XYZ file of C-alpha atoms in Angstrom:
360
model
C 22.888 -38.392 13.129
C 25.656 -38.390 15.762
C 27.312 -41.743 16.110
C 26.722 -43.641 19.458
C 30.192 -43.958 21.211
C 30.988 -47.051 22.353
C 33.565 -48.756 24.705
C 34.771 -50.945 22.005
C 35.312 -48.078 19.273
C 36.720 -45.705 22.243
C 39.266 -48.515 23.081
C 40.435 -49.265 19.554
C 40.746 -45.478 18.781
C 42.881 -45.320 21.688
C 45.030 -48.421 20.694
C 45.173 -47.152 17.252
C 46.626 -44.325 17.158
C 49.884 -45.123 19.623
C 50.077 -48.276 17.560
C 50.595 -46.377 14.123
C 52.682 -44.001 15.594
C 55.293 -46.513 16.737
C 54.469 -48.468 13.681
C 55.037 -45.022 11.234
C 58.650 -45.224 13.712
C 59.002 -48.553 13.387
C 59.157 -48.152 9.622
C 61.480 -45.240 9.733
C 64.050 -47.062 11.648
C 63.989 -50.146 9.833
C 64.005 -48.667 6.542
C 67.191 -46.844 7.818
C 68.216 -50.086 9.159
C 67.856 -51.466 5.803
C 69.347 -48.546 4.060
C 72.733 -49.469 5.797
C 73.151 -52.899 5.054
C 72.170 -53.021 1.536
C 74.789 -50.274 1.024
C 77.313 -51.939 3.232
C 76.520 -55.072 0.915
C 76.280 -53.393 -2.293
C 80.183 -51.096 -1.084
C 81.808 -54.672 -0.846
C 80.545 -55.494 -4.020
C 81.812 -52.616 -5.506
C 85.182 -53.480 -3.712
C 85.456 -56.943 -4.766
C 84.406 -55.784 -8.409
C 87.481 -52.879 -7.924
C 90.073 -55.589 -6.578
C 89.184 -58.135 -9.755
C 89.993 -55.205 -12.105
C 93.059 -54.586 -9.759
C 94.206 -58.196 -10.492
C 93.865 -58.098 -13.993
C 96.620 -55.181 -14.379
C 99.576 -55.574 -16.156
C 103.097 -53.389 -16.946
C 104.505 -54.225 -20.564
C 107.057 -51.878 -21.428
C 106.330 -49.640 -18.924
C 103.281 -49.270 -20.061
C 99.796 -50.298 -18.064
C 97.335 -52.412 -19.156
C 94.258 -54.041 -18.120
C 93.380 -57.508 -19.437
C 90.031 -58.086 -18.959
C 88.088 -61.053 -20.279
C 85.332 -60.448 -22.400
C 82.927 -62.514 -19.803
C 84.332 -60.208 -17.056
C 83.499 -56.762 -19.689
C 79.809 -58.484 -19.810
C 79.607 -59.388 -16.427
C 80.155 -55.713 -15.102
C 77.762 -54.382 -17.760
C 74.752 -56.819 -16.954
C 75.359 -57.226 -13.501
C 71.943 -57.783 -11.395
C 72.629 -55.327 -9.127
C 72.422 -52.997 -12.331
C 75.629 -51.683 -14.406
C 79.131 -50.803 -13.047
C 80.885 -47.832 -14.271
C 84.874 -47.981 -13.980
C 87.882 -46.502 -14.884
C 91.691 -47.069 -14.793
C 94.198 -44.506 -14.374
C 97.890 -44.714 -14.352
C 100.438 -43.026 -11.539
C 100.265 -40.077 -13.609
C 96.207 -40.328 -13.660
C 96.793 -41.194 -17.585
C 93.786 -42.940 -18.595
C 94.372 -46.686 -19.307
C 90.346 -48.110 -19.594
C 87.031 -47.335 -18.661
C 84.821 -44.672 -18.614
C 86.662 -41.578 -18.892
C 84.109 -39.090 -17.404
C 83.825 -41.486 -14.245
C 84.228 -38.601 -11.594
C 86.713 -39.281 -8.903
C 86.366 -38.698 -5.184
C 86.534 -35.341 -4.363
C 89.549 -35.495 -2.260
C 91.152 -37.511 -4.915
C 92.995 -34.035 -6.814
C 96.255 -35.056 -5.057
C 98.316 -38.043 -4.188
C 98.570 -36.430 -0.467
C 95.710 -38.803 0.019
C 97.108 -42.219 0.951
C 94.035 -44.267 1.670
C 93.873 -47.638 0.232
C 90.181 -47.771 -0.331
C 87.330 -44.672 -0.468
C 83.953 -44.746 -0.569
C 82.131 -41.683 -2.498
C 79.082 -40.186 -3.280
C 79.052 -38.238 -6.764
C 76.691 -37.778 -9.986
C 77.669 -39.177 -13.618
C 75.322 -37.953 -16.568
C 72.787 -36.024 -14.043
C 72.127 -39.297 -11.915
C 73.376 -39.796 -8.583
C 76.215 -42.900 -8.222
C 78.041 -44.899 -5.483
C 81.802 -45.287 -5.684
C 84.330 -46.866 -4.471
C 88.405 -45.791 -5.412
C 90.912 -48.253 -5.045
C 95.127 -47.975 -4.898
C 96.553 -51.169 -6.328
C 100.983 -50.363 -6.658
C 101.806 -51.277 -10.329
C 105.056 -53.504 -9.319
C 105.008 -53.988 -5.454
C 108.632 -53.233 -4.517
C 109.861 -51.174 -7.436
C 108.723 -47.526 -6.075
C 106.595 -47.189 -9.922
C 103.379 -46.181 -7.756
C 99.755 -46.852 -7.832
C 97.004 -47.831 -10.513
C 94.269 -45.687 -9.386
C 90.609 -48.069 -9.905
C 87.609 -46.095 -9.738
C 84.255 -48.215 -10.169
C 80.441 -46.698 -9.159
C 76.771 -47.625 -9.737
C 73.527 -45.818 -9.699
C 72.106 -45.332 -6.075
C 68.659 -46.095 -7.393
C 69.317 -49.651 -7.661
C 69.996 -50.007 -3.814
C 67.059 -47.627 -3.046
C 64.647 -49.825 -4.986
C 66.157 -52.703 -3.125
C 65.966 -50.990 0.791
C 62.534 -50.137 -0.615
C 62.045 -54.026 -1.665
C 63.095 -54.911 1.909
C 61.428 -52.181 3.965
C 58.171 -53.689 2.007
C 58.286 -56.732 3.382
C 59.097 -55.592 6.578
C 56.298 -53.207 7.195
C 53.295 -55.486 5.773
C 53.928 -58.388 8.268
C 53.953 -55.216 10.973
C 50.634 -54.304 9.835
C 48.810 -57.365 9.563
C 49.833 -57.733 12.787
C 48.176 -54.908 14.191
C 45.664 -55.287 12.344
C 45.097 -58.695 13.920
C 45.417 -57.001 17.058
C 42.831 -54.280 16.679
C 40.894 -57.594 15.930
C 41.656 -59.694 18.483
C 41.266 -56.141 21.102
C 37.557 -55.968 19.696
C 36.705 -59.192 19.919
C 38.211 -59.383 23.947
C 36.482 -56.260 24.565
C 33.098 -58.084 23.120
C 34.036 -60.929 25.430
C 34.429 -58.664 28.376
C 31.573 -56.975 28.168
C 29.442 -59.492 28.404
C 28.739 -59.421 31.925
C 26.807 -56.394 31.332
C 24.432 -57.803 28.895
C 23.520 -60.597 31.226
C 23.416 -57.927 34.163
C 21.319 -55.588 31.180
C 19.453 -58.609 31.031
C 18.607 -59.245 34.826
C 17.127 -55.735 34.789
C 14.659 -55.632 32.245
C 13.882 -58.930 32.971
C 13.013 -57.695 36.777
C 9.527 -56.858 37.849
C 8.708 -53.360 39.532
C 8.489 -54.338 42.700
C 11.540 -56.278 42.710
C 13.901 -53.742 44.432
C 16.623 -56.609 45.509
C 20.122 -56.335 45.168
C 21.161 -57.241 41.459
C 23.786 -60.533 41.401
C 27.610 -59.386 41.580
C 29.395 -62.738 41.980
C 29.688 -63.736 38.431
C 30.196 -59.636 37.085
C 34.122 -59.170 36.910
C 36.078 -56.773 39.618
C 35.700 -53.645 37.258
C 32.138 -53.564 36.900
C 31.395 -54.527 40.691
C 31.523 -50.691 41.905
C 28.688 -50.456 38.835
C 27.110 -52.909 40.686
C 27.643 -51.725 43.981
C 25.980 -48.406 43.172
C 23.080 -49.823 41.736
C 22.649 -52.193 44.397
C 22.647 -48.811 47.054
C 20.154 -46.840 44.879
C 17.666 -49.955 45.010
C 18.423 -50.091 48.853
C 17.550 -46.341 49.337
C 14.761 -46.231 46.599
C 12.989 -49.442 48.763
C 13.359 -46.981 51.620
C 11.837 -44.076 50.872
C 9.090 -46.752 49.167
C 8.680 -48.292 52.804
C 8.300 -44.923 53.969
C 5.761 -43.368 51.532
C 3.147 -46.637 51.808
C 3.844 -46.116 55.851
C 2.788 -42.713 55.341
C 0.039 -43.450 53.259
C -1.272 -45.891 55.272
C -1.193 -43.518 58.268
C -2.875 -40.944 56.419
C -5.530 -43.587 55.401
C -6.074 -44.406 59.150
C -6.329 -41.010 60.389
C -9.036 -39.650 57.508
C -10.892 -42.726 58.386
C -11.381 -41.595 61.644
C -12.882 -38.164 60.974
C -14.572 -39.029 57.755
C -16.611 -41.732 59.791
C -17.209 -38.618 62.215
C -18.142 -36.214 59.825
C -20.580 -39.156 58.764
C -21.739 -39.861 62.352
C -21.976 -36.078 62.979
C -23.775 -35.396 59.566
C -26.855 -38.218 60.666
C -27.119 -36.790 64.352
C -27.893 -33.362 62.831
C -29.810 -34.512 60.433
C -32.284 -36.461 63.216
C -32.199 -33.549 65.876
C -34.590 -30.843 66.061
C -33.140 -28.210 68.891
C -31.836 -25.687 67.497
C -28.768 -25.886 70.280
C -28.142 -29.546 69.570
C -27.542 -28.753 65.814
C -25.496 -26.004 67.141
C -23.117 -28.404 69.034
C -22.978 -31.128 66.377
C -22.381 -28.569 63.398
C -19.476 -27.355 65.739
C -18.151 -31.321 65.721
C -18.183 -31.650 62.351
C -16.294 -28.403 61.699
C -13.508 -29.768 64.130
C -13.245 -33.030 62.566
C -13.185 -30.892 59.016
C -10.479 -29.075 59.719
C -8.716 -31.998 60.930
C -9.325 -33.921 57.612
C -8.399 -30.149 56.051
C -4.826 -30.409 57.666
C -4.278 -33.836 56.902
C -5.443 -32.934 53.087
C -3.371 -30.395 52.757
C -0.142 -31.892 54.675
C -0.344 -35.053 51.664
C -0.634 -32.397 48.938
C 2.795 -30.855 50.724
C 4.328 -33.973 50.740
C 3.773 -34.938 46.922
C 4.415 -31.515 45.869
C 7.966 -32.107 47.876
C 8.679 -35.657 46.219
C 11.639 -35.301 43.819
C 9.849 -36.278 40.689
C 7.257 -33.909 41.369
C 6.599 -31.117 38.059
C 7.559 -27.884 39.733
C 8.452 -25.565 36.898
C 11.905 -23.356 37.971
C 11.969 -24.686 41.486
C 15.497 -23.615 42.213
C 15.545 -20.376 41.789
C 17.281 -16.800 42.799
C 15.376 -15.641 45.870
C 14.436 -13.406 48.706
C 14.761 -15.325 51.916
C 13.882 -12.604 54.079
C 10.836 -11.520 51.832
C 9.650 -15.124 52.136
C 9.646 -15.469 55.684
C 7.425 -12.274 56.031
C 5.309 -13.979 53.133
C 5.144 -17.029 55.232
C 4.338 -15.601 58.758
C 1.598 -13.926 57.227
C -0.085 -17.189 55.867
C 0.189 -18.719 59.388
C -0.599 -15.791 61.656
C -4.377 -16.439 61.496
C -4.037 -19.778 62.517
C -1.632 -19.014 65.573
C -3.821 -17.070 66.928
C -6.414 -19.175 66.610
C -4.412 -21.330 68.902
C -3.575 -18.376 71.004
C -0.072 -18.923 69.639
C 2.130 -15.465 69.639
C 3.669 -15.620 65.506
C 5.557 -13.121 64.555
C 8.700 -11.828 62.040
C 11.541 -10.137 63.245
C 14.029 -9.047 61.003
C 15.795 -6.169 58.515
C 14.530 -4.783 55.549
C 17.597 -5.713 53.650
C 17.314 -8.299 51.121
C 18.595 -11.771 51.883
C 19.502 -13.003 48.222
C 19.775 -17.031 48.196
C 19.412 -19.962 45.536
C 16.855 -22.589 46.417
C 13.471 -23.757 45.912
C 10.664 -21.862 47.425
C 8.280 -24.266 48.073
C 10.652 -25.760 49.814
C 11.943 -23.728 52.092
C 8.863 -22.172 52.795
């Protein structure tokens, strides 16, 4: 069976699907949003991880070293952002500590590259990593140059935590509009509710209770409804006035030559000339054809009422071959009024769409 629409389930559709839209944006954006920051947060911590090493280098005998603590080693191996992979090279990129297959930025084949500190994007053991390379001069002043620190972690850690984020973003964004799709059907409920009272008034209403249905208490939308009802009843009380006007006119004018016909029917009926019954018989044909007339001019009239069972009344038609049609059904009785009837016209077609009875 085909489901029944309804205001409330047309209005929610339409709110629906603009609100998940901007909510599927919403989403996008944010996550985005959230992508940045957590790798803006995650790049200084892969800085300050970078400088500690930094400080921790020392020259003995020209030769570099890197004293690390064994609570720093742990510390960058179980760190909670996940582990850091570094490595130290000398001016000469000789390898001092780390992990040797760390890959470098890919700008980094040269020393024409004079940047302090550069982010990178790279791969280590077929996963994707975040870098950052750092410049530290071995003896500031002395012209030795730079301690090259390279330290990275996998990206997967700061996806999981956008992810984490974007999470606890989105839900609170759709219970909300899911509170509003609630809150929209239950208003809608609320608003309709005029129109059960007003549903109410009407079946409520007798038959002949054609008066104008209530609109003070129905809100401004639903007054035109209102209005429009209010202007049928108005014209359907008319044409009621008008039938039981006709009606009774009809009733007084068959009274008056049914009585004769009665009137006539008893003088015959006592007479015994033959001319007498002549001249009454001729009465009561004239006030027979009268009641004839009016007969026939009622049938007319309900056969012309709108609700009236008229199978294919409007119709492709011949106007000109029902005006001949029609002149010939009244030509006897214009000239039994002495009345000159007659049709005048082409032999051509005249092709219109109408009802016949109608028109004719």
């Amino acid at each position: 069976m085909r489901r029944v629409r309804t205001l409330r389930r047309q209005l929610i559709a339409w709110l629906a699907a603009p609100l998940f839209v901007l909510w599927a944006v919403s989403s996008a954006v944010d996550y985005d949003i959230a992508k940045r920051f957590v790798n803006l947060a995650y790049d200084r911590a892969l800085l300050e991880a970078a400088q500690d090493i930094g400080r921790q280098i020392r020259v003995i005998n020209d030769q570099i070293y890197v004293d690390l603590p064994e609570v720093a080693l742990q510390i960058l191996q179980t760190s909670e952002s996940g582990r850091l992979y570094y490595l130290v090279t000398g001016p000469d990129r000789k390898y001092v500590t780390g992990e040797p297959d760390l890959p470098p930025p890919p700008d980094d084949a040269t020393d024409e590259v004079q940047d302090r500190v550069r982010y990178y994007d790279d791969e280590l053991r077929g996963r994707a990593i975040r870098g950052v390379a750092l410049r530290v001069p071995v003896q500031p002043g002395s012209g030795r140059g730079a301690a090259h620190i390279l330290v990275a972690e996998r990206v997967t850690v700061r996806d999981e935590f956008a992810r984490e984020i974007i999470v606890r973003m989105v839900l609170p964004q759709g219970m909300l509009i899911l509170l509003a799709g609630l809150a929209v059907w239950y208003g809608v409920g609320r608003g309709l509710a005029p129109l059960s009272t007003l549903r109410k008034e009407i079946e409520n209403r007798s038959h002949r209770d054609l008066s104008a249905l209530p609109e003070e208490q129905a809100p401004q939308e639903v007054r035109p409804l209102i209005h429009a009802m209010n202007g049928l009843l108005a014209r359907l009380g008319g044409a009621i006035e008008a039938q039981q006007r006709i009606i009774a006119d009809a009733a007084h004018q068959l009274r008056t030559p049914i009585a004769g016909l009665k009137t006539q029917t008893e003088l015959a009926l006592r007479q015994t000339q033959p001319n007498d019954v002549q001249v009454t018989l001729r009465q009561l044909q004239t006030a027979t054809e009268q009641s004839t007339r009016l007969i026939n001019q009622l049938l007319s009239l309900a056969r012309a009422e709108p609700g009236a069972s008229r199978e294919h009344a409007i119709e492709r038609l011949d106007l000109a071959r029902l005006a001949r049609d029609t002149t010939t059904e009244w030509v006897p009785r214009a000239l039994a009024r002495r009345i000159d009837l007659g049709y005048d016209g082409g032999d051509g077609a005249a092709w219109v769409v109408g009802d016949a009875f109608l028109l004719g």
